[in-house]
Structure formats: C-alpha cells, structure tokens
PDB file of C-alpha atoms and ligand atoms in Angstrom:
ATOM      1  CA  MET A   1      22.225  22.760  12.007  1.00  0.00           C
ATOM      2  CA  SER A   2      25.211  21.595  10.420  1.00  0.00           C
ATOM      3  CA  ARG A   3      26.359  17.654  11.268  1.00  0.00           C
ATOM      4  CA  THR A   4      29.903  16.489  12.029  1.00  0.00           C
ATOM      5  CA  VAL A   5      30.365  13.496   9.605  1.00  0.00           C
ATOM      6  CA  TYR A   6      33.297  10.798   9.438  1.00  0.00           C
ATOM      7  CA  VAL A   7      34.734  10.477   6.378  1.00  0.00           C
ATOM      8  CA  ASN A   8      37.403   8.049   6.622  1.00  0.00           C
ATOM      9  CA  GLY A   9      39.353   8.945   9.677  1.00  0.00           C
ATOM     10  CA  GLU A  10      38.690  12.758   9.293  1.00  0.00           C
ATOM     11  CA  PHE A  11      35.633  14.194  11.677  1.00  0.00           C
ATOM     12  CA  VAL A  12      34.318  17.251   9.250  1.00  0.00           C
ATOM     13  CA  ALA A  13      31.153  19.572   8.936  1.00  0.00           C
ATOM     14  CA  GLU A  14      29.063  17.867   6.545  1.00  0.00           C
ATOM     15  CA  GLU A  15      29.000  20.699   3.809  1.00  0.00           C
ATOM     16  CA  ASN A  16      32.836  19.248   3.351  1.00  0.00           C
ATOM     17  CA  ALA A  17      32.166  15.546   3.585  1.00  0.00           C
ATOM     18  CA  LYS A  18      33.550  14.513   0.277  1.00  0.00           C
ATOM     19  CA  VAL A  19      33.616  11.053  -1.532  1.00  0.00           C
ATOM     20  CA  SER A  20      34.967  10.632  -4.687  1.00  0.00           C
ATOM     21  CA  ILE A  21      32.572  10.009  -7.685  1.00  0.00           C
ATOM     22  CA  PHE A  22      35.234   7.083  -8.474  1.00  0.00           C
ATOM     23  CA  ASP A  23      34.720   5.165  -5.307  1.00  0.00           C
ATOM     24  CA  ARG A  24      33.160   1.956  -5.966  1.00  0.00           C
ATOM     25  CA  GLY A  25      29.962   2.608  -3.653  1.00  0.00           C
ATOM     26  CA  TYR A  26      28.466   5.476  -6.320  1.00  0.00           C
ATOM     27  CA  LEU A  27      30.020   3.579  -9.299  1.00  0.00           C
ATOM     28  CA  PHE A  28      28.807  -0.047  -8.448  1.00  0.00           C
ATOM     29  CA  ALA A  29      26.882   0.177  -5.053  1.00  0.00           C
ATOM     30  CA  ASP A  30      29.779  -1.988  -3.987  1.00  0.00           C
ATOM     31  CA  GLY A  31      29.720  -2.557  -0.462  1.00  0.00           C
ATOM     32  CA  VAL A  32      28.076  -2.746   2.552  1.00  0.00           C
ATOM     33  CA  TYR A  33      26.264  -0.670   5.523  1.00  0.00           C
ATOM     34  CA  GLU A  34      24.604  -1.100   8.827  1.00  0.00           C
ATOM     35  CA  VAL A  35      22.112   1.486  11.085  1.00  0.00           C
ATOM     36  CA  THR A  36      22.407   1.074  14.630  1.00  0.00           C
ATOM     37  CA  ALA A  37      20.180   2.761  17.046  1.00  0.00           C
ATOM     38  CA  ILE A  38      20.670   5.556  19.429  1.00  0.00           C
ATOM     39  CA  ILE A  39      18.365   5.421  22.773  1.00  0.00           C
ATOM     40  CA  ASP A  40      18.950   8.097  25.082  1.00  0.00           C
ATOM     41  CA  GLY A  41      23.020   8.180  24.440  1.00  0.00           C
ATOM     42  CA  LYS A  42      22.909   4.173  24.574  1.00  0.00           C
ATOM     43  CA  MET A  43      23.652   2.428  21.110  1.00  0.00           C
ATOM     44  CA  ILE A  44      22.118  -0.374  21.101  1.00  0.00           C
ATOM     45  CA  ASP A  45      22.766  -4.145  19.836  1.00  0.00           C
ATOM     46  CA  PHE A  46      26.234  -2.752  18.817  1.00  0.00           C
ATOM     47  CA  ASP A  47      28.063  -6.004  19.231  1.00  0.00           C
ATOM     48  CA  TYR A  48      25.416  -7.741  16.676  1.00  0.00           C
ATOM     49  CA  HIS A  49      25.727  -4.544  14.399  1.00  0.00           C
ATOM     50  CA  MET A  50      29.411  -5.322  14.274  1.00  0.00           C
ATOM     51  CA  GLU A  51      28.995  -8.734  13.910  1.00  0.00           C
ATOM     52  CA  ARG A  52      26.737  -8.319  11.016  1.00  0.00           C
ATOM     53  CA  LEU A  53      29.258  -6.345   9.323  1.00  0.00           C
ATOM     54  CA  SER A  54      32.089  -8.755   9.330  1.00  0.00           C
ATOM     55  CA  ARG A  55      29.915 -10.912   8.448  1.00  0.00           C
ATOM     56  CA  SER A  56      28.679  -8.829   5.249  1.00  0.00           C
ATOM     57  CA  LEU A  57      32.435  -8.087   4.072  1.00  0.00           C
ATOM     58  CA  ARG A  58      33.692 -11.642   4.277  1.00  0.00           C
ATOM     59  CA  GLN A  59      31.268 -12.218   2.339  1.00  0.00           C
ATOM     60  CA  ILE A  60      31.952  -9.647  -0.378  1.00  0.00           C
ATOM     61  CA  ALA A  61      35.714 -10.133   0.237  1.00  0.00           C
ATOM     62  CA  LEU A  62      37.079  -7.215   1.283  1.00  0.00           C
ATOM     63  CA  ASP A  63      39.369  -6.377   3.894  1.00  0.00           C
ATOM     64  CA  ILE A  64      38.589  -3.487   5.770  1.00  0.00           C
ATOM     65  CA  PRO A  65      42.182  -1.548   8.176  1.00  0.00           C
ATOM     66  CA  VAL A  66      40.086   0.042  10.857  1.00  0.00           C
ATOM     67  CA  THR A  67      38.595  -2.683  14.248  1.00  0.00           C
ATOM     68  CA  ILE A  68      35.828  -3.234  15.627  1.00  0.00           C
ATOM     69  CA  ASP A  69      37.056  -0.662  18.600  1.00  0.00           C
ATOM     70  CA  GLU A  70      37.954   1.715  16.549  1.00  0.00           C
ATOM     71  CA  LEU A  71      34.416   1.778  14.959  1.00  0.00           C
ATOM     72  CA  ARG A  72      32.587   2.387  18.289  1.00  0.00           C
ATOM     73  CA  THR A  73      35.275   4.751  18.867  1.00  0.00           C
ATOM     74  CA  ILE A  74      34.012   6.987  15.630  1.00  0.00           C
ATOM     75  CA  HIS A  75      30.230   5.483  16.693  1.00  0.00           C
ATOM     76  CA  HIS A  76      31.140   7.561  20.201  1.00  0.00           C
ATOM     77  CA  GLU A  77      32.446  10.599  18.492  1.00  0.00           C
ATOM     78  CA  LEU A  78      30.207  11.181  16.408  1.00  0.00           C
ATOM     79  CA  MET A  79      27.301  10.570  19.091  1.00  0.00           C
ATOM     80  CA  ALA A  80      29.425  12.835  21.460  1.00  0.00           C
ATOM     81  CA  ARG A  81      30.156  15.543  18.153  1.00  0.00           C
ATOM     82  CA  ASN A  82      26.229  15.854  18.353  1.00  0.00           C
ATOM     83  CA  ASN A  83      25.091  15.739  20.763  1.00  0.00           C
ATOM     84  CA  LEU A  84      23.190  12.783  19.447  1.00  0.00           C
ATOM     85  CA  SER A  85      20.506  11.376  22.466  1.00  0.00           C
ATOM     86  CA  ASN A  86      17.898   9.981  20.143  1.00  0.00           C
ATOM     87  CA  GLY A  87      18.240   8.153  16.922  1.00  0.00           C
ATOM     88  CA  MET A  88      20.778   6.544  14.196  1.00  0.00           C
ATOM     89  CA  ILE A  89      24.630   6.644  12.903  1.00  0.00           C
ATOM     90  CA  TYR A  90      24.418   5.049   9.663  1.00  0.00           C
ATOM     91  CA  MET A  91      27.625   4.011   8.327  1.00  0.00           C
ATOM     92  CA  HIS A  92      29.014   2.197   5.757  1.00  0.00           C
ATOM     93  CA  ILE A  93      31.845   0.703   3.976  1.00  0.00           C
ATOM     94  CA  THR A  94      33.032   0.708  -0.219  1.00  0.00           C
ATOM     95  CA  ARG A  95      35.521  -0.730  -1.827  1.00  0.00           C
ATOM     96  CA  GLY A  96      37.121   2.469  -1.944  1.00  0.00           C
ATOM     97  CA  VAL A  97      38.436   4.984  -5.109  1.00  0.00           C
ATOM     98  CA  ALA A  98      39.249   2.583  -8.551  1.00  0.00           C
ATOM     99  CA  ASP A  99      38.880   2.991 -12.286  1.00  0.00           C
ATOM    100  CA  ARG A 100      35.850   1.651 -13.075  1.00  0.00           C
ATOM    101  CA  ASN A 101      36.298  -2.012 -14.193  1.00  0.00           C
ATOM    102  CA  PHE A 102      33.949  -4.067 -12.497  1.00  0.00           C
ATOM    103  CA  THR A 103      37.146  -7.053 -11.296  1.00  0.00           C
ATOM    104  CA  TYR A 104      38.326  -5.743  -7.696  1.00  0.00           C
ATOM    105  CA  PRO A 105      41.089  -3.415  -8.136  1.00  0.00           C
ATOM    106  CA  GLU A 106      43.780  -4.721  -5.908  1.00  0.00           C
ATOM    107  CA  ASN A 107      45.228  -1.687  -3.884  1.00  0.00           C
ATOM    108  CA  ALA A 108      41.820   0.033  -3.000  1.00  0.00           C
ATOM    109  CA  ARG A 109      41.697   2.000  -0.014  1.00  0.00           C
ATOM    110  CA  SER A 110      38.462   0.944   1.485  1.00  0.00           C
ATOM    111  CA  THR A 111      36.043   4.388   1.966  1.00  0.00           C
ATOM    112  CA  LEU A 112      34.821   4.065   5.058  1.00  0.00           C
ATOM    113  CA  ILE A 113      31.810   7.321   6.342  1.00  0.00           C
ATOM    114  CA  ALA A 114      29.423   7.582   9.098  1.00  0.00           C
ATOM    115  CA  PHE A 115      26.773   9.999  10.303  1.00  0.00           C
ATOM    116  CA  THR A 116      24.670  10.267  12.928  1.00  0.00           C
ATOM    117  CA  GLN A 117      20.247  11.118  11.891  1.00  0.00           C
ATOM    118  CA  GLN A 118      17.883  12.424  14.944  1.00  0.00           C
ATOM    119  CA  ALA A 119      14.570  10.640  15.421  1.00  0.00           C
ATOM    120  CA  ASN A 120      12.477  10.159  18.611  1.00  0.00           C
ATOM    121  CA  LEU A 121      13.197   6.381  18.055  1.00  0.00           C
ATOM    122  CA  VAL A 122      11.024   5.673  21.524  1.00  0.00           C
ATOM    123  CA  ASN A 123       7.554   7.842  21.538  1.00  0.00           C
ATOM    124  CA  PRO A 124       7.115   8.367  17.353  1.00  0.00           C
ATOM    125  CA  PRO A 125       3.121   8.978  17.398  1.00  0.00           C
ATOM    126  CA  HIS A 126       2.698   5.810  15.038  1.00  0.00           C
ATOM    127  CA  ALA A 127       3.954   3.602  18.074  1.00  0.00           C
ATOM    128  CA  GLU A 128       0.138   4.582  19.557  1.00  0.00           C
ATOM    129  CA  THR A 129      -1.716   3.682  16.289  1.00  0.00           C
ATOM    130  CA  GLY A 130       0.671   1.222  14.306  1.00  0.00           C
ATOM    131  CA  VAL A 131       1.121   1.619  11.359  1.00  0.00           C
ATOM    132  CA  LYS A 132      -0.050   0.468   7.222  1.00  0.00           C
ATOM    133  CA  VAL A 133       1.480  -2.270   4.860  1.00  0.00           C
ATOM    134  CA  ALA A 134       1.183  -2.420   1.472  1.00  0.00           C
ATOM    135  CA  THR A 135       2.657  -5.578  -0.495  1.00  0.00           C
ATOM    136  CA  ILE A 136       4.633  -5.799  -3.345  1.00  0.00           C
ATOM    137  CA  PRO A 137       6.755  -8.098  -5.259  1.00  0.00           C
ATOM    138  CA  ASP A 138      10.234  -8.718  -3.609  1.00  0.00           C
ATOM    139  CA  ILE A 139      12.354  -7.499  -6.760  1.00  0.00           C
ATOM    140  CA  ARG A 140      16.513  -8.141  -5.169  1.00  0.00           C
ATOM    141  CA  TRP A 141      19.022 -10.420  -5.744  1.00  0.00           C
ATOM    142  CA  ALA A 142      19.613 -13.876  -3.980  1.00  0.00           C
ATOM    143  CA  ARG A 143      22.497 -12.718  -1.359  1.00  0.00           C
ATOM    144  CA  ARG A 144      19.643 -10.268   0.571  1.00  0.00           C
ATOM    145  CA  ASP A 145      21.971 -11.418   3.607  1.00  0.00           C
ATOM    146  CA  ILE A 146      24.567  -9.319   3.061  1.00  0.00           C
ATOM    147  CA  LYS A 147      23.577  -5.769   4.529  1.00  0.00           C
ATOM    148  CA  SER A 148      24.665  -4.233   0.449  1.00  0.00           C
ATOM    149  CA  ILE A 149      23.785  -0.994   0.175  1.00  0.00           C
ATOM    150  CA  ALA A 150      22.250  -0.799  -3.644  1.00  0.00           C
ATOM    151  CA  LEU A 151      19.167  -0.815  -2.016  1.00  0.00           C
ATOM    152  CA  LEU A 152      16.873   0.673  -5.194  1.00  0.00           C
ATOM    153  CA  PRO A 153      14.918  -2.263  -5.264  1.00  0.00           C
ATOM    154  CA  GLN A 154      14.219  -0.842  -1.356  1.00  0.00           C
ATOM    155  CA  ALA A 155      13.718   2.169  -2.218  1.00  0.00           C
ATOM    156  CA  MET A 156      11.354   1.946  -5.703  1.00  0.00           C
ATOM    157  CA  GLY A 157       9.123  -0.096  -2.998  1.00  0.00           C
ATOM    158  CA  LYS A 158       8.838   1.314  -0.188  1.00  0.00           C
ATOM    159  CA  GLN A 159       7.853   4.490  -3.124  1.00  0.00           C
ATOM    160  CA  ALA A 160       4.904   1.948  -4.190  1.00  0.00           C
ATOM    161  CA  ALA A 161       3.904   1.375  -0.458  1.00  0.00           C
ATOM    162  CA  TYR A 162       3.941   5.025   0.286  1.00  0.00           C
ATOM    163  CA  GLU A 163       2.199   6.082  -2.695  1.00  0.00           C
ATOM    164  CA  LYS A 164      -0.850   3.431  -1.897  1.00  0.00           C
ATOM    165  CA  GLY A 165      -0.581   5.761   1.324  1.00  0.00           C
ATOM    166  CA  ALA A 166       1.544   2.509   3.303  1.00  0.00           C
ATOM    167  CA  TYR A 167       4.284   3.451   5.679  1.00  0.00           C
ATOM    168  CA  GLU A 168       5.826   0.328   5.569  1.00  0.00           C
ATOM    169  CA  GLY A 169       6.280  -2.473   1.975  1.00  0.00           C
ATOM    170  CA  TRP A 170       6.547  -6.347   2.593  1.00  0.00           C
ATOM    171  CA  MET A 171       7.992  -8.222  -0.112  1.00  0.00           C
ATOM    172  CA  VAL A 172       6.345 -11.364  -1.426  1.00  0.00           C
ATOM    173  CA  GLU A 173       8.192 -13.778  -3.128  1.00  0.00           C
ATOM    174  CA  ASP A 174       6.119 -17.084  -4.065  1.00  0.00           C
ATOM    175  CA  GLY A 175       3.313 -16.263  -2.822  1.00  0.00           C
ATOM    176  CA  LEU A 176       4.841 -15.412   1.259  1.00  0.00           C
ATOM    177  CA  VAL A 177       6.043 -12.738   2.766  1.00  0.00           C
ATOM    178  CA  THR A 178      10.066 -12.342   2.792  1.00  0.00           C
ATOM    179  CA  GLU A 179      10.595  -8.819   5.058  1.00  0.00           C
ATOM    180  CA  GLY A 180       9.900  -5.662   4.919  1.00  0.00           C
ATOM    181  CA  THR A 181      11.826  -2.678   2.456  1.00  0.00           C
ATOM    182  CA  SER A 182      13.849  -2.251   5.267  1.00  0.00           C
ATOM    183  CA  SER A 183      12.779  -4.101   8.287  1.00  0.00           C
ATOM    184  CA  THR A 184      11.739  -7.393   9.060  1.00  0.00           C
ATOM    185  CA  ALA A 185       7.957  -8.652   9.552  1.00  0.00           C
ATOM    186  CA  TYR A 186       6.410 -10.351  11.886  1.00  0.00           C
ATOM    187  CA  ILE A 187       2.738 -11.447  12.520  1.00  0.00           C
ATOM    188  CA  VAL A 188       0.808 -12.937  15.733  1.00  0.00           C
ATOM    189  CA  LYS A 189      -1.755 -15.666  16.209  1.00  0.00           C
ATOM    190  CA  GLY A 190      -2.774 -15.869  19.335  1.00  0.00           C
ATOM    191  CA  ALA A 191      -0.222 -15.983  21.296  1.00  0.00           C
ATOM    192  CA  VAL A 192       2.063 -16.922  19.282  1.00  0.00           C
ATOM    193  CA  ILE A 193       4.433 -14.988  17.190  1.00  0.00           C
ATOM    194  CA  THR A 194       6.059 -16.152  13.199  1.00  0.00           C
ATOM    195  CA  THR A 195       8.184 -14.666  11.523  1.00  0.00           C
ATOM    196  CA  ARG A 196      10.350 -16.043   8.785  1.00  0.00           C
ATOM    197  CA  PRO A 197      13.413 -18.318   9.442  1.00  0.00           C
ATOM    198  CA  LEU A 198      17.126 -16.770   8.587  1.00  0.00           C
ATOM    199  CA  SER A 199      18.563 -17.589   5.011  1.00  0.00           C
ATOM    200  CA  ASN A 200      19.620 -15.886   1.861  1.00  0.00           C
ATOM    201  CA  SER A 201      16.614 -14.490   1.001  1.00  0.00           C
ATOM    202  CA  ILE A 202      16.014 -12.271   4.195  1.00  0.00           C
ATOM    203  CA  LEU A 203      18.662 -10.422   6.539  1.00  0.00           C
ATOM    204  CA  ALA A 204      19.760 -11.538   9.697  1.00  0.00           C
ATOM    205  CA  GLY A 205      17.460  -8.239  11.730  1.00  0.00           C
ATOM    206  CA  VAL A 206      19.607  -7.128  14.312  1.00  0.00           C
ATOM    207  CA  THR A 207      16.909  -6.135  16.462  1.00  0.00           C
ATOM    208  CA  ARG A 208      14.974  -9.606  15.167  1.00  0.00           C
ATOM    209  CA  ARG A 209      17.549 -11.646  16.908  1.00  0.00           C
ATOM    210  CA  THR A 210      16.936  -9.491  20.174  1.00  0.00           C
ATOM    211  CA  LEU A 211      13.242  -9.342  19.811  1.00  0.00           C
ATOM    212  CA  LEU A 212      13.903 -13.642  19.678  1.00  0.00           C
ATOM    213  CA  THR A 213      15.982 -14.091  23.091  1.00  0.00           C
ATOM    214  CA  LEU A 214      13.203 -11.934  24.843  1.00  0.00           C
ATOM    215  CA  ALA A 215      10.346 -13.573  23.500  1.00  0.00           C
ATOM    216  CA  GLN A 216      11.932 -16.770  24.393  1.00  0.00           C
ATOM    217  CA  GLU A 217      12.193 -15.071  28.065  1.00  0.00           C
ATOM    218  CA  THR A 218       9.176 -13.862  28.353  1.00  0.00           C
ATOM    219  CA  ASN A 219       7.276 -16.895  27.546  1.00  0.00           C
ATOM    220  CA  ILE A 220       6.112 -16.157  24.513  1.00  0.00           C
ATOM    221  CA  THR A 221       5.976 -19.010  21.249  1.00  0.00           C
ATOM    222  CA  ILE A 222       8.207 -17.404  18.155  1.00  0.00           C
ATOM    223  CA  GLU A 223       7.712 -19.722  14.865  1.00  0.00           C
ATOM    224  CA  GLN A 224      10.167 -19.591  12.665  1.00  0.00           C
ATOM    225  CA  ARG A 225       8.892 -20.111   9.144  1.00  0.00           C
ATOM    226  CA  PRO A 226       7.592 -18.584   6.067  1.00  0.00           C
ATOM    227  CA  PHE A 227       3.483 -17.242   6.427  1.00  0.00           C
ATOM    228  CA  THR A 228       1.317 -15.915   3.071  1.00  0.00           C
ATOM    229  CA  VAL A 229      -0.124 -12.740   2.732  1.00  0.00           C
ATOM    230  CA  LYS A 230      -3.531 -14.652   3.235  1.00  0.00           C
ATOM    231  CA  GLU A 231      -2.218 -15.572   6.764  1.00  0.00           C
ATOM    232  CA  ALA A 232      -1.386 -12.524   7.509  1.00  0.00           C
ATOM    233  CA  LEU A 233      -4.564 -10.991   6.645  1.00  0.00           C
ATOM    234  CA  ALA A 234      -6.213 -13.268   9.165  1.00  0.00           C
ATOM    235  CA  ALA A 235      -3.206 -13.139  11.752  1.00  0.00           C
ATOM    236  CA  ASP A 236      -4.252 -10.795  14.909  1.00  0.00           C
ATOM    237  CA  GLU A 237      -1.373  -8.852  15.019  1.00  0.00           C
ATOM    238  CA  ALA A 238       1.517  -7.667  12.963  1.00  0.00           C
ATOM    239  CA  PHE A 239       4.398  -6.091  13.422  1.00  0.00           C
ATOM    240  CA  ILE A 240       8.185  -5.474  12.013  1.00  0.00           C
ATOM    241  CA  THR A 241      11.563  -5.058  13.297  1.00  0.00           C
ATOM    242  CA  SER A 242      14.683  -2.563  12.690  1.00  0.00           C
ATOM    243  CA  ALA A 243      17.448  -0.324  14.031  1.00  0.00           C
ATOM    244  CA  SER A 244      14.908   2.478  13.194  1.00  0.00           C
ATOM    245  CA  THR A 245      11.420   1.031  14.102  1.00  0.00           C
ATOM    246  CA  LEU A 246      12.015  -1.134  17.161  1.00  0.00           C
ATOM    247  CA  VAL A 247       8.929  -3.124  17.407  1.00  0.00           C
ATOM    248  CA  LEU A 248       6.009  -1.405  15.367  1.00  0.00           C
ATOM    249  CA  PRO A 249       2.709  -2.572  14.851  1.00  0.00           C
ATOM    250  CA  VAL A 250       1.411  -3.748  11.756  1.00  0.00           C
ATOM    251  CA  VAL A 251      -2.633  -2.240  12.100  1.00  0.00           C
ATOM    252  CA  GLU A 252      -3.291  -2.915   7.814  1.00  0.00           C
ATOM    253  CA  ILE A 253      -2.191  -4.252   5.320  1.00  0.00           C
ATOM    254  CA  ASP A 254      -3.328  -3.936   1.923  1.00  0.00           C
ATOM    255  CA  SER A 255      -5.778  -1.793   3.395  1.00  0.00           C
ATOM    256  CA  HIS A 256      -7.147  -4.846   5.366  1.00  0.00           C
ATOM    257  CA  LYS A 257      -7.535  -4.357   8.837  1.00  0.00           C
ATOM    258  CA  ILE A 258      -5.314  -6.694  11.090  1.00  0.00           C
ATOM    259  CA  GLY A 259      -6.985  -7.969  14.441  1.00  0.00           C
ATOM    260  CA  THR A 260      -9.000  -5.007  15.701  1.00  0.00           C
ATOM    261  CA  GLY A 261      -7.282  -2.422  13.510  1.00  0.00           C
ATOM    262  CA  ARG A 262      -5.269  -1.087  17.086  1.00  0.00           C
ATOM    263  CA  PRO A 263      -2.018  -2.390  17.904  1.00  0.00           C
ATOM    264  CA  GLY A 264      -2.170  -5.793  20.175  1.00  0.00           C
ATOM    265  CA  PRO A 265      -0.688  -6.769  23.248  1.00  0.00           C
ATOM    266  CA  VAL A 266       1.435  -9.135  22.060  1.00  0.00           C
ATOM    267  CA  THR A 267       3.060  -6.549  20.218  1.00  0.00           C
ATOM    268  CA  ARG A 268       2.134  -3.816  22.630  1.00  0.00           C
ATOM    269  CA  LYS A 269       4.233  -6.212  25.134  1.00  0.00           C
ATOM    270  CA  MET A 270       7.319  -7.329  22.600  1.00  0.00           C
ATOM    271  CA  ARG A 271       7.900  -3.471  21.966  1.00  0.00           C
ATOM    272  CA  GLU A 272       7.977  -2.695  25.738  1.00  0.00           C
ATOM    273  CA  THR A 273      10.572  -4.427  26.559  1.00  0.00           C
ATOM    274  CA  TYR A 274      12.442  -4.018  23.971  1.00  0.00           C
ATOM    275  CA  ILE A 275      12.852  -0.609  24.702  1.00  0.00           C
ATOM    276  CA  LYS A 276      13.041  -1.101  28.449  1.00  0.00           C
ATOM    277  CA  THR A 277      15.781  -3.405  27.644  1.00  0.00           C
ATOM    278  CA  ALA A 278      17.930  -1.200  25.263  1.00  0.00           C
ATOM    279  CA  ARG A 279      17.564   1.362  28.037  1.00  0.00           C
ATOM    280  CA  GLU A 280      18.273  -0.970  30.835  1.00  0.00           C
ATOM    281  CA  GLY A 281      21.127  -3.045  28.768  1.00  0.00           C
TER     282      GLY A 281
HETATM  283  N1  PDD B   1      17.509  -1.555   7.585  1.00  0.00           N
HETATM  284  N2  PDD B   1      15.553  -6.207   6.472  1.00  0.00           N
HETATM  285  C1  PDD B   1      16.331  -4.851   5.785  1.00  0.00           C
HETATM  286  C2  PDD B   1      15.987  -5.975   4.398  1.00  0.00           C
HETATM  287  C3  PDD B   1      16.425  -4.091   6.743  1.00  0.00           C
HETATM  288  O1  PDD B   1      16.639  -2.877   5.497  1.00  0.00           O
HETATM  289  C4  PDD B   1      16.692  -4.309   7.637  1.00  0.00           C
HETATM  290  C5  PDD B   1      17.384  -2.704   7.988  1.00  0.00           C
HETATM  291  C6  PDD B   1      15.866  -4.878   8.479  1.00  0.00           C
HETATM  292  C7  PDD B   1      16.268  -4.954  10.069  1.00  0.00           C
HETATM  293  O2  PDD B   1      17.082  -5.297   9.957  1.00  0.00           O
HETATM  294  P1  PDD B   1      17.908  -4.245  12.059  1.00  0.00           P
HETATM  295  O3  PDD B   1      16.994  -4.868  12.983  1.00  0.00           O
HETATM  296  O4  PDD B   1      19.284  -5.117  11.688  1.00  0.00           O
HETATM  297  O5  PDD B   1      18.044  -2.896  11.699  1.00  0.00           O
HETATM  298  C8  PDD B   1      15.454  -6.177   8.185  1.00  0.00           C
HETATM  299  C9  PDD B   1      18.293  -0.105   8.231  1.00  0.00           C
HETATM  300  C10 PDD B   1      17.563  -0.018   9.361  1.00  0.00           C
HETATM  301  C11 PDD B   1      18.035   0.371   6.881  1.00  0.00           C
HETATM  302  O6  PDD B   1      18.344   0.757   6.117  1.00  0.00           O
HETATM  303  O7  PDD B   1      17.928   1.617   7.566  1.00  0.00           O
END
C-alpha cells in the first residue's frame, strides 16, 4: 500500500514525492538524518534525536526554517496518516537545490523529507535467538559524530557482513571496534558492560544514551573505553543498540560463539528494561 510521505511542507503519496536531481543531498550527500523508533504509537527518545539533529546541522552550518515543534508535528502527522504503530520514521535534511558547485549555495532552501517504515521492533524473531556479527575494516571519514547521509562505507560494510552470513558488521580501526554499520557495539564481561566512549570516531547513539542511564539505574556497571576484537571474542555476552534494533543480542562474532552462544542475562535484562521504559515513558 502506498504511504503518505512528507516533502518540503507537503504530505503526498509516495509515488508523487519528488526531489530535484540538483538537490545537494543527491549530488554531494550534503545533509544529515535521524531515525526515530515508534513503539505502540509512541515516538521513542524523540527529544534526544532532535538534540542530535540540531548538533549535526550546526556542525555542517545548515540552518533550517522549521522548529523542533514543527518537526514533532510532522512525525505525529506521518504516524497518523500511515496508521503506524510500530516501526520507524526516517527524516533527512539537505542543503537544498542549487547548480553543482562544491561551496555552499547562498540562497538555497533546505530540503526536508520524512517517511514511515513499518517494523516489528519489539518482537522480531532474532531478538530471541540473537544475531551474528562479522568484523570489517572501518573505512569511514573522520567526523563520524555527524549523522551524515553519506552512508556508502556503511552500506559496503553491511553488505560484506551479510555476504558472510552476518546480520551486522562491526567496524574495526587499529584493532579496536568502533561501532556497528548502523548500531552501537557493546560487550559484557561478568556484570560489566563495555562500550566505546563518545568522540568523533563514532556516532553518539540515542539508544546508547538511554541504555547507559538505564544501566546505572539497574546497578549495572558501564565501562566506557575502546575494546579489541580479541576481547569481544572472549566476552560473556555482546549486543548492539539502535533505533531500528533497540537492544539486540549478538551471539556470534566472526563465526566464534560468544559465551554460551545464546542471548545472555545482562543483554536480556537491558532489552526488557529498555522496552518497558519506552512503553511507559
Ligand atoms: N543508525 N552508529 C551508527 C553508525 C548508526 O548509523 C546508528 C543508527 C547508531 C545508533 O544510533 P541510535 O541509537 O541513535 O539509532 C550508531 C540508524 C538506525 C540508521 O541509519 O538506520
């Protein structure tokens, strides 16, 4: 069934949604994006997504003529028009339409598009079984903190992982795991969760932000430091987080079983707590 999507101030049927071939998003990947999870008709961590979006926009010196409240209304309207109860809303903003020229155009109006995508975030089969991860080299740029729409390295990485039978690729730089191609990476040893600290080397995951708060409230220790692939292979548990996976157990890395090869207790607890909080919050 055709969705209703949002393009520059209008809600239109997806087959009628059009953006110019001169859009700088298309020509230069000159834009930033957000993906917000929807659970039971509720937007999860929306304020954090908007905070990160504002930061990404500032980092690329892109002013937009819409307020956060208007963005919130667009999200609500998309959910309503598409009867979306569970899934995601993707939204991106580019520097707009201009003749192809590397420097920023003076008078271009930014392009804003958004659409819904249905997904069973709470009960997908792989949340029970856990997923496999393959390590791949991190070939990305030096500003991974910006949620840029330039995702070719991640698409290449996810494809390479997929061809090895894995669900996600963990990108590795100098022997250390940076993050998943579209998720944050974690390992668990005993009752300690380890994840890489924030820097320009990774995206500041919104799900990560909430997870760290929840872990603290649950008296689970979090260590924010880089970890090696070797450490990950020797971990008791591993998992990923993102708006599209929530907290998802990882049971195999590069064909090595992690722990028992089944989702572990810390991961299960964090997934349950995350979903419960999202539903109640
Ligand atoms: N990706 N790291 C990278 C490289 C990501 O692309 C994402 C999210 C995350 C997790 O961020 P969050 O918890 O805010 O979703 C970490 C989204 C889901 C995507 O590109 O579809």
